[in-house]
Amino acid sequence: MAKKVVATLQKGAGKEFTKVIKSVKSEKTGAYVFTEEIVPNSEVQAYLSKK
């Protein structure tokens, strides 16, 4: 499924967006959870810096 999303982002206006995968440590279990989100290129650094 991820391949399809990435492939559609590479065409046309999709180049203005980036798929960001961030690892976040769960407070309940202590395990790491991965969150995926599609954000505009200009907001990637802001997304990665927020908790």
XYZ file of N, CA and C in Angstrom:
153
model
N 0.821 -1.193 0.000
C 0.000 0.000 0.000
C 0.859 1.249 0.000
N 1.951 1.225 0.688
C 2.812 2.397 0.745
C 3.369 2.727 -0.635
N 3.633 1.710 -1.432
C 4.168 1.949 -2.762
C 3.184 2.743 -3.605
N 1.900 2.446 -3.466
C 0.889 3.147 -4.243
C 0.829 4.618 -3.848
N 0.890 4.914 -2.555
C 0.836 6.293 -2.083
C 2.043 7.062 -2.591
N 3.207 6.484 -2.477
C 4.427 7.154 -2.920
C 4.404 7.365 -4.425
N 3.907 6.403 -5.171
C 3.849 6.523 -6.629
C 2.918 7.644 -7.054
N 1.798 7.815 -6.374
C 0.878 8.878 -6.752
C 1.397 10.239 -6.326
N 2.245 10.299 -5.318
C 2.806 11.579 -4.898
C 3.870 12.087 -5.868
N 4.427 11.227 -6.682
C 5.495 11.633 -7.583
C 4.972 12.239 -8.875
N 3.684 12.308 -9.072
C 3.109 12.831 -10.302
C 2.447 14.178 -10.054
N 2.594 15.108 -10.977
C 1.881 16.382 -10.956
C 2.092 17.197 -9.702
N 0.984 17.619 -9.092
C 1.029 18.484 -7.910
C 1.451 17.721 -6.655
N 1.566 16.417 -6.736
C 1.968 15.610 -5.595
C 3.402 15.855 -5.158
N 4.206 16.481 -6.009
C 5.596 16.759 -5.650
C 5.695 17.827 -4.568
N 4.610 18.483 -4.253
C 4.609 19.511 -3.216
C 4.426 18.904 -1.828
N 4.220 17.600 -1.752
C 3.976 16.927 -0.487
C 5.034 15.864 -0.223
N 5.237 15.566 1.066
C 6.212 14.564 1.482
C 5.552 13.628 2.474
N 5.825 12.330 2.347
C 5.336 11.349 3.307
C 6.369 11.241 4.424
N 5.962 11.574 5.649
C 6.875 11.588 6.787
C 6.511 10.442 7.725
N 7.511 9.663 8.108
C 7.329 8.571 9.068
C 8.142 8.916 10.303
N 7.456 9.005 11.438
C 8.095 9.433 12.681
C 7.900 8.356 13.736
N 8.965 8.055 14.490
C 8.837 7.073 15.566
C 8.597 7.820 16.874
N 7.601 7.360 17.621
C 7.211 7.977 18.885
C 7.174 6.884 19.944
N 7.750 7.165 21.095
C 7.772 6.180 22.168
C 6.455 6.241 22.933
N 5.796 5.099 23.076
C 4.527 5.016 23.783
C 4.768 5.132 25.280
N 3.971 5.945 25.954
C 4.118 6.106 27.400
C 3.574 4.900 28.162
N 2.577 4.224 27.613
C 1.989 3.059 28.277
C 2.930 1.864 28.294
N 3.406 1.471 27.111
C 4.177 0.237 27.002
C 5.679 0.460 26.889
N 6.088 1.643 26.503
C 7.504 1.922 26.314
C 8.016 1.496 24.950
N 7.148 0.919 24.137
C 7.531 0.493 22.792
C 7.421 1.676 21.834
N 8.122 1.578 20.732
C 8.062 2.637 19.729
C 6.927 2.366 18.746
N 6.214 3.431 18.391
C 5.108 3.370 17.450
C 5.457 4.302 16.292
N 5.194 3.876 15.087
C 5.488 4.682 13.914
C 4.220 5.366 13.425
N 4.289 6.684 13.244
C 3.161 7.443 12.704
C 3.539 7.928 11.318
N 2.627 7.780 10.380
C 2.844 8.216 9.006
C 1.875 9.345 8.692
N 2.376 10.365 8.020
C 1.524 11.480 7.647
C 2.074 12.119 6.377
N 1.193 12.647 5.558
C 1.590 13.341 4.345
C 1.444 14.836 4.623
N 2.562 15.564 4.560
C 2.574 16.990 4.880
C 3.183 17.765 3.713
N 2.858 19.054 3.598
C 3.487 19.882 2.563
C 4.988 19.999 2.809
N 5.754 20.157 1.740
C 7.212 20.234 1.861
C 7.660 21.343 2.802
N 6.946 22.447 2.838
C 7.353 23.577 3.668
C 7.159 23.312 5.157
N 6.362 22.311 5.528
C 6.064 22.058 6.933
C 6.719 20.791 7.492
N 7.641 20.198 6.763
C 8.279 18.948 7.199
C 9.078 19.172 8.470
N 9.912 20.196 8.510
C 10.748 20.445 9.679
C 9.899 20.744 10.908
N 8.815 21.499 10.743
C 7.933 21.812 11.868
C 7.256 20.547 12.401
N 6.870 19.641 11.494
C 6.233 18.388 11.909
C 7.203 17.505 12.710
N 8.442 17.430 12.247
C 9.421 16.581 12.915
C 9.874 17.159 14.257
N 9.823 18.474 14.410
C 10.305 19.086 15.645
C 9.247 19.087 16.754
N 7.958 18.999 16.407
C 6.928 19.001 17.451
C 6.827 17.622 18.103
N 6.397 17.596 19.349
C 6.255 16.323 20.072
C 4.861 15.796 19.963
